[in-house]
CSV table of C-alpha atoms in Angstrom, one decimal:
chain,number,residue,atom,x,y,z
A,19,UNK,CA,-109.5,90.6,-101.1
A,20,UNK,CA,-108.0,89.0,-104.2
A,21,UNK,CA,-108.7,85.5,-105.4
A,22,UNK,CA,-105.1,84.5,-104.7
A,23,UNK,CA,-105.6,85.6,-101.0
A,24,UNK,CA,-109.0,83.8,-100.9
A,25,UNK,CA,-108.0,80.3,-102.2
A,26,UNK,CA,-104.2,80.1,-101.7
A,27,UNK,CA,-103.1,77.0,-99.7
A,28,UNK,CA,-100.6,77.8,-97.0
A,29,UNK,CA,-97.6,75.5,-96.9
A,30,UNK,CA,-94.2,75.4,-95.2
A,31,UNK,CA,-91.1,75.7,-97.3
A,32,UNK,CA,-87.6,74.2,-97.0
A,33,UNK,CA,-84.9,76.9,-96.7
A,34,UNK,CA,-81.1,76.8,-96.3
A,35,UNK,CA,-79.2,79.8,-94.9
A,36,UNK,CA,-75.4,80.2,-94.8
A,37,UNK,CA,-74.3,82.8,-92.3
A,38,UNK,CA,-70.6,82.0,-92.5
A,39,UNK,CA,-69.8,85.4,-94.1
A,40,UNK,CA,-72.3,87.5,-92.2
A,41,UNK,CA,-70.6,90.2,-90.1
A,42,UNK,CA,-71.7,91.1,-86.6
A,43,UNK,CA,-72.9,94.5,-87.8
A,44,UNK,CA,-74.7,93.2,-90.9
A,45,UNK,CA,-76.1,96.6,-91.8
A,46,UNK,CA,-72.9,98.4,-92.6
A,47,UNK,CA,-72.2,101.5,-90.5
A,48,UNK,CA,-75.5,101.0,-88.6
A,49,UNK,CA,-75.1,98.9,-85.5
A,50,UNK,CA,-78.3,100.4,-84.1
A,51,UNK,CA,-80.6,99.0,-86.8
A,52,UNK,CA,-78.6,95.8,-86.9
A,53,UNK,CA,-79.3,95.1,-83.3
A,54,UNK,CA,-82.8,96.3,-83.2
A,55,UNK,CA,-83.6,93.8,-85.9
A,56,UNK,CA,-81.4,91.2,-84.2
A,57,UNK,CA,-83.8,91.2,-81.3
A,58,UNK,CA,-86.3,89.5,-83.5
A,59,UNK,CA,-83.8,86.6,-84.0
A,60,UNK,CA,-83.7,86.3,-80.3
A,61,UNK,CA,-87.5,86.5,-79.9
A,62,UNK,CA,-88.6,84.1,-82.7
A,63,UNK,CA,-87.2,80.7,-81.7
A,64,UNK,CA,-89.0,80.6,-78.3
A,65,UNK,CA,-92.0,82.7,-79.4
A,66,UNK,CA,-92.9,80.6,-82.4
A,67,UNK,CA,-92.5,77.3,-80.6
A,68,UNK,CA,-95.0,78.7,-78.2
A,69,UNK,CA,-97.3,79.6,-81.1
A,70,UNK,CA,-97.0,75.9,-82.2
A,71,UNK,CA,-98.0,74.6,-78.7
A,72,UNK,CA,-101.0,76.8,-78.6
A,73,UNK,CA,-102.1,75.9,-82.0
A,74,UNK,CA,-101.8,72.2,-81.4
A,75,UNK,CA,-104.3,72.8,-78.6
A,76,UNK,CA,-106.6,74.9,-80.7
A,77,UNK,CA,-106.6,72.6,-83.9
A,78,UNK,CA,-109.1,70.0,-82.6
A,79,UNK,CA,-111.6,72.8,-81.7
A,80,UNK,CA,-111.6,74.3,-85.2
A,81,UNK,CA,-114.8,73.2,-86.9
A,82,UNK,CA,-114.4,75.0,-90.2
A,83,UNK,CA,-112.4,72.7,-92.6
A,84,UNK,CA,-110.8,75.5,-94.5
A,85,UNK,CA,-109.7,77.4,-91.5
A,86,UNK,CA,-108.3,74.2,-90.0
A,87,UNK,CA,-106.3,73.6,-93.2
A,88,UNK,CA,-105.0,77.2,-93.0
A,89,UNK,CA,-104.1,76.7,-89.3
A,90,UNK,CA,-102.2,73.5,-90.1
A,91,UNK,CA,-100.2,75.3,-92.8
A,92,UNK,CA,-99.6,78.3,-90.3
A,93,UNK,CA,-98.3,75.9,-87.6
A,94,UNK,CA,-95.9,74.2,-90.0
A,95,UNK,CA,-94.6,77.6,-91.2
A,96,UNK,CA,-94.1,78.7,-87.7
A,97,UNK,CA,-92.1,75.7,-86.8
A,98,UNK,CA,-89.8,76.3,-89.7
A,99,UNK,CA,-89.4,79.9,-88.7
A,100,UNK,CA,-88.4,78.9,-85.2
A,101,UNK,CA,-85.8,76.5,-86.5
A,102,UNK,CA,-84.4,79.0,-89.0
A,103,UNK,CA,-84.0,81.8,-86.5
A,104,UNK,CA,-82.7,79.3,-84.0
A,105,UNK,CA,-80.0,78.7,-86.7
A,106,UNK,CA,-79.1,82.3,-86.4
A,107,UNK,CA,-78.4,81.9,-82.7
A,108,UNK,CA,-76.1,78.9,-83.5
A,109,UNK,CA,-74.4,79.8,-86.7
A,110,UNK,CA,-74.2,83.7,-86.4
A,111,UNK,CA,-74.1,84.6,-82.7
A,112,UNK,CA,-72.0,81.7,-81.6
A,113,UNK,CA,-69.6,82.1,-84.4
A,114,UNK,CA,-69.1,85.7,-83.3
A,115,UNK,CA,-68.7,84.6,-79.6
A,116,UNK,CA,-71.9,86.2,-78.5
A,117,UNK,CA,-73.7,84.3,-75.7
A,118,UNK,CA,-77.4,85.1,-76.0
A,119,UNK,CA,-78.5,82.8,-73.2
A,120,UNK,CA,-78.9,85.6,-70.6
A,121,UNK,CA,-81.6,87.1,-72.9
A,122,UNK,CA,-83.2,84.0,-74.4
A,123,UNK,CA,-83.6,82.5,-70.9
A,124,UNK,CA,-85.9,85.6,-70.1
A,125,UNK,CA,-87.9,84.8,-73.2
A,126,UNK,CA,-88.2,81.2,-72.2
A,127,UNK,CA,-89.6,82.4,-68.8
A,128,UNK,CA,-92.0,84.7,-70.7
A,129,UNK,CA,-93.4,81.9,-72.9
A,130,UNK,CA,-93.5,79.1,-70.4
A,131,UNK,CA,-94.2,80.7,-67.1
A,132,UNK,CA,-96.3,83.8,-68.0
A,133,UNK,CA,-98.0,82.7,-71.3
A,134,UNK,CA,-97.7,78.9,-71.0
A,135,UNK,CA,-99.9,76.3,-69.5
A,136,UNK,CA,-99.7,77.3,-65.9
A,137,UNK,CA,-99.4,81.1,-66.0
A,138,UNK,CA,-97.8,82.3,-62.8
A,139,UNK,CA,-98.6,79.0,-61.2
A,140,UNK,CA,-102.4,79.1,-62.2
A,141,UNK,CA,-103.5,75.7,-63.5
A,142,UNK,CA,-105.7,77.1,-66.2
A,143,UNK,CA,-103.9,75.9,-69.3
A,144,UNK,CA,-106.6,73.4,-70.1
A,145,UNK,CA,-109.5,75.9,-70.2
A,146,UNK,CA,-111.1,77.5,-73.2
A,147,UNK,CA,-110.8,80.9,-71.5
A,148,UNK,CA,-107.0,80.7,-71.3
A,149,UNK,CA,-106.7,79.3,-74.8
A,150,UNK,CA,-108.7,82.3,-76.0
A,151,UNK,CA,-106.3,84.6,-74.2
A,152,UNK,CA,-103.3,82.9,-75.7
A,153,UNK,CA,-104.9,83.1,-79.2
A,154,UNK,CA,-105.6,86.9,-78.6
A,155,UNK,CA,-101.9,87.5,-77.8
A,156,UNK,CA,-100.8,85.5,-80.9
A,157,UNK,CA,-103.3,87.4,-83.2
A,158,UNK,CA,-101.9,90.8,-81.8
A,159,UNK,CA,-98.3,89.7,-82.4
A,160,UNK,CA,-99.2,88.4,-85.9
A,161,UNK,CA,-100.6,91.8,-86.7
A,162,UNK,CA,-97.2,93.4,-86.0
A,163,UNK,CA,-95.3,90.6,-87.7
A,164,UNK,CA,-97.5,91.0,-90.9
A,165,UNK,CA,-96.9,94.7,-90.8
A,166,UNK,CA,-93.1,94.2,-90.5
A,167,UNK,CA,-93.2,91.5,-93.2
A,168,UNK,CA,-94.8,93.8,-95.6
A,169,UNK,CA,-92.3,96.5,-94.7
A,170,UNK,CA,-89.3,94.4,-95.2
A,171,UNK,CA,-90.5,93.1,-98.6
A,172,UNK,CA,-90.4,96.8,-99.6
A,173,UNK,CA,-87.4,98.0,-97.6
A,174,UNK,CA,-85.2,99.2,-100.4
A,175,UNK,CA,-83.1,101.0,-97.9
A,176,UNK,CA,-81.6,97.8,-96.7
A,177,UNK,CA,-80.5,97.0,-100.3
A,178,UNK,CA,-79.1,100.5,-100.8
A,179,UNK,CA,-77.3,100.3,-97.5
A,180,UNK,CA,-75.6,97.0,-98.7
A,181,UNK,CA,-77.0,95.0,-95.8
A,182,UNK,CA,-75.9,91.3,-95.7
A,183,UNK,CA,-77.9,89.5,-98.3
A,184,UNK,CA,-78.3,86.3,-96.3
A,185,UNK,CA,-79.8,88.1,-93.3
A,186,UNK,CA,-82.0,90.2,-95.5
A,187,UNK,CA,-83.2,87.1,-97.3
A,188,UNK,CA,-84.0,85.5,-93.9
A,189,UNK,CA,-86.2,88.5,-93.0
A,190,UNK,CA,-87.8,88.7,-96.3
A,191,UNK,CA,-88.5,85.0,-96.5
A,192,UNK,CA,-90.1,85.1,-93.0
A,193,UNK,CA,-91.8,88.4,-93.7
A,194,UNK,CA,-93.3,87.0,-96.9
A,195,UNK,CA,-94.8,84.0,-95.1
A,196,UNK,CA,-96.1,86.3,-92.4
A,197,UNK,CA,-98.0,88.3,-95.1
A,198,UNK,CA,-99.1,85.1,-96.7
A,199,UNK,CA,-100.7,83.8,-93.5
A,200,UNK,CA,-101.6,87.2,-92.0
A,201,UNK,CA,-105.3,86.4,-91.7
A,202,UNK,CA,-105.0,83.1,-90.0
A,203,UNK,CA,-104.4,84.0,-86.3
A,204,UNK,CA,-107.1,86.7,-86.4
A,205,UNK,CA,-109.6,84.4,-88.0
A,206,UNK,CA,-109.0,81.6,-85.6
A,207,UNK,CA,-109.2,83.9,-82.6
A,208,UNK,CA,-112.7,85.0,-83.8
A,209,UNK,CA,-113.7,81.5,-84.7
A,210,UNK,CA,-113.1,80.3,-81.2
A,211,UNK,CA,-115.0,83.1,-79.5
A,212,UNK,CA,-112.6,86.0,-79.4
A,213,UNK,CA,-114.2,89.3,-78.4
A,214,UNK,CA,-113.4,92.9,-79.3
A,215,UNK,CA,-112.6,93.9,-75.7
A,216,UNK,CA,-110.2,91.0,-75.3
A,217,UNK,CA,-108.6,91.9,-78.6
A,218,UNK,CA,-107.9,95.5,-77.5
A,219,UNK,CA,-106.7,94.4,-74.0
A,220,UNK,CA,-104.2,92.0,-75.5
A,221,UNK,CA,-102.9,94.4,-78.1
A,222,UNK,CA,-102.2,96.9,-75.4
A,223,UNK,CA,-100.4,94.0,-73.5
A,224,UNK,CA,-98.4,93.2,-76.7
A,225,UNK,CA,-97.4,96.8,-77.3
A,226,UNK,CA,-95.9,97.0,-73.9
A,227,UNK,CA,-94.3,93.5,-74.2
A,228,UNK,CA,-92.6,94.2,-77.5
A,229,UNK,CA,-91.4,97.7,-76.5
A,230,UNK,CA,-89.8,96.2,-73.4
A,231,UNK,CA,-88.2,93.2,-75.0
A,232,UNK,CA,-87.0,95.0,-78.1
A,233,UNK,CA,-85.6,97.9,-76.2
A,234,UNK,CA,-83.8,95.5,-73.8
A,235,UNK,CA,-82.8,93.2,-76.5
A,236,UNK,CA,-81.3,96.0,-78.8
A,237,UNK,CA,-79.2,97.2,-75.8
A,238,UNK,CA,-78.1,93.7,-74.9
A,239,UNK,CA,-76.9,92.9,-78.5
A,240,UNK,CA,-75.4,96.3,-79.1
A,241,UNK,CA,-73.1,96.1,-76.0
A,242,UNK,CA,-71.9,92.6,-77.2
A,243,UNK,CA,-70.8,94.1,-80.5
A,244,UNK,CA,-67.1,94.8,-80.1
A,245,UNK,CA,-67.1,97.3,-83.1
A,246,UNK,CA,-70.4,99.1,-82.2
A,247,UNK,CA,-69.0,101.8,-79.9
A,248,UNK,CA,-71.1,103.6,-77.3
A,249,UNK,CA,-74.8,102.7,-77.2
A,250,UNK,CA,-76.7,105.8,-78.3
A,251,UNK,CA,-80.0,104.6,-76.9
A,252,UNK,CA,-83.0,102.9,-78.5
A,253,UNK,CA,-84.9,106.1,-79.6
A,254,UNK,CA,-81.9,107.6,-81.3
A,255,UNK,CA,-80.9,104.2,-82.9
A,256,UNK,CA,-84.4,103.8,-84.3
A,257,UNK,CA,-84.6,107.4,-85.6
A,258,UNK,CA,-81.3,107.1,-87.3
A,259,UNK,CA,-82.2,103.8,-88.8
A,260,UNK,CA,-85.6,104.8,-90.0
A,261,UNK,CA,-84.2,107.9,-91.7
A,262,UNK,CA,-81.9,105.7,-93.8
A,263,UNK,CA,-84.7,103.2,-94.6
A,264,UNK,CA,-83.1,100.4,-92.5
A,265,UNK,CA,-86.0,100.4,-90.1
A,266,UNK,CA,-89.7,101.2,-90.5
A,267,UNK,CA,-90.9,104.7,-89.5
A,268,UNK,CA,-91.8,104.7,-85.7
A,269,UNK,CA,-94.9,106.6,-86.5
A,270,UNK,CA,-96.1,104.1,-89.1
A,271,UNK,CA,-95.5,101.4,-86.6
A,272,UNK,CA,-97.7,103.2,-84.2
A,273,UNK,CA,-100.3,103.7,-86.9
A,274,UNK,CA,-100.3,100.0,-87.7
A,275,UNK,CA,-101.0,99.3,-84.0
A,276,UNK,CA,-103.8,101.8,-83.8
A,277,UNK,CA,-105.5,100.2,-86.8
A,278,UNK,CA,-105.9,97.0,-84.7
A,279,UNK,CA,-108.1,98.8,-82.3
A,280,UNK,CA,-110.7,99.6,-84.9
A,281,UNK,CA,-114.0,97.5,-84.4
A,282,UNK,CA,-113.9,97.0,-88.2
A,283,UNK,CA,-110.3,96.0,-88.3
A,284,UNK,CA,-109.4,93.0,-90.6
A,285,UNK,CA,-105.9,91.8,-91.6
A,286,UNK,CA,-106.9,90.8,-95.1
A,287,UNK,CA,-105.7,94.1,-96.5
A,288,UNK,CA,-102.5,94.3,-94.7
A,289,UNK,CA,-99.9,93.6,-97.4
A,290,UNK,CA,-100.1,91.8,-100.7
A,291,UNK,CA,-100.2,88.0,-101.0
A,292,UNK,CA,-99.1,88.1,-104.7
A,293,UNK,CA,-96.0,90.1,-103.7
A,294,UNK,CA,-95.2,87.7,-100.8
A,295,UNK,CA,-95.5,84.7,-103.1
A,296,UNK,CA,-93.4,86.4,-105.8
A,297,UNK,CA,-90.6,86.8,-103.3
A,298,UNK,CA,-91.0,83.3,-101.9
A,299,UNK,CA,-90.6,81.9,-105.4
A,300,UNK,CA,-87.2,83.6,-105.9
A,301,UNK,CA,-85.9,83.6,-102.3
A,302,UNK,CA,-82.2,82.5,-102.4
A,303,UNK,CA,-82.7,80.4,-99.3
A,304,UNK,CA,-85.6,78.5,-100.8
A,305,UNK,CA,-83.6,78.0,-104.0
A,306,UNK,CA,-80.6,76.8,-102.0
A,307,UNK,CA,-82.7,74.1,-100.2
A,308,UNK,CA,-84.3,73.0,-103.4
A,309,UNK,CA,-80.9,72.5,-105.0
A,310,UNK,CA,-79.1,71.1,-102.0
A,311,UNK,CA,-76.7,73.9,-101.6
A,312,UNK,CA,-76.3,77.7,-101.8
A,313,UNK,CA,-77.5,78.0,-105.3
A,314,UNK,CA,-78.6,81.5,-106.1
A,315,UNK,CA,-77.3,83.0,-102.8
A,316,UNK,CA,-74.9,85.8,-103.2
A,317,UNK,CA,-72.9,87.9,-100.8
A,318,UNK,CA,-72.5,91.6,-101.0
A,319,UNK,CA,-69.1,93.1,-101.2
């Protein structure tokens, strides 16, 4: 691990996104990739608020000062992520007349009734056992998000395909911060007693969870895109998008998931902190917030 990764202080950043010119199919001629990725915009507002609730419980239990500082930075970043993707729901979907509530209500149920403080009615939210299970789920999700963050920072196919620059900036800003804090969730899980069997069990759960919600979400969004045509199915959409560089290779995603099952796994080598920080320094959304407007943000033709 590099010195930058070792000693870098994690902090939240102000960002400003303008989706006023973002079309429904923001990856031109590829509604499949557009709406597979759009599922993340549905997932993040509820999911990352849940992250924050869990970490607020965990913070007082972290005895390592540096790890607690990293956890506080992680928590602040996740709060900004939730608000920013919530802005997509308000300023992108609503503007195009797309009602996402039928899907986001299901996510709210997941994060409050299944993964919340009284899972399926069981009053175990106050226990260290349940906190550890929640942290295991977050560590598994963060492994995927770190992988996807590294992918999107290097996804030249999105640029070559003339994807909407504001949406791409949202993904790369978020992805860069995922790479930046990629070690935190895993380190906290281990610090608070997380075990290898629990790690494997919850990664298996997260794989099923993500497959279910992403496949359902992609179909949900595709059918609400008036210009998308007939839905070709999730597998065909992913295959088509990955061939064009608009989505990661399905097999590489599987490979990333399998890495997590190695007893020796560590997230420290998943992605480059230096590359992430370099993007964060030039992100149009961060520049726009710093200058009080849309400075540096450009739209593709």
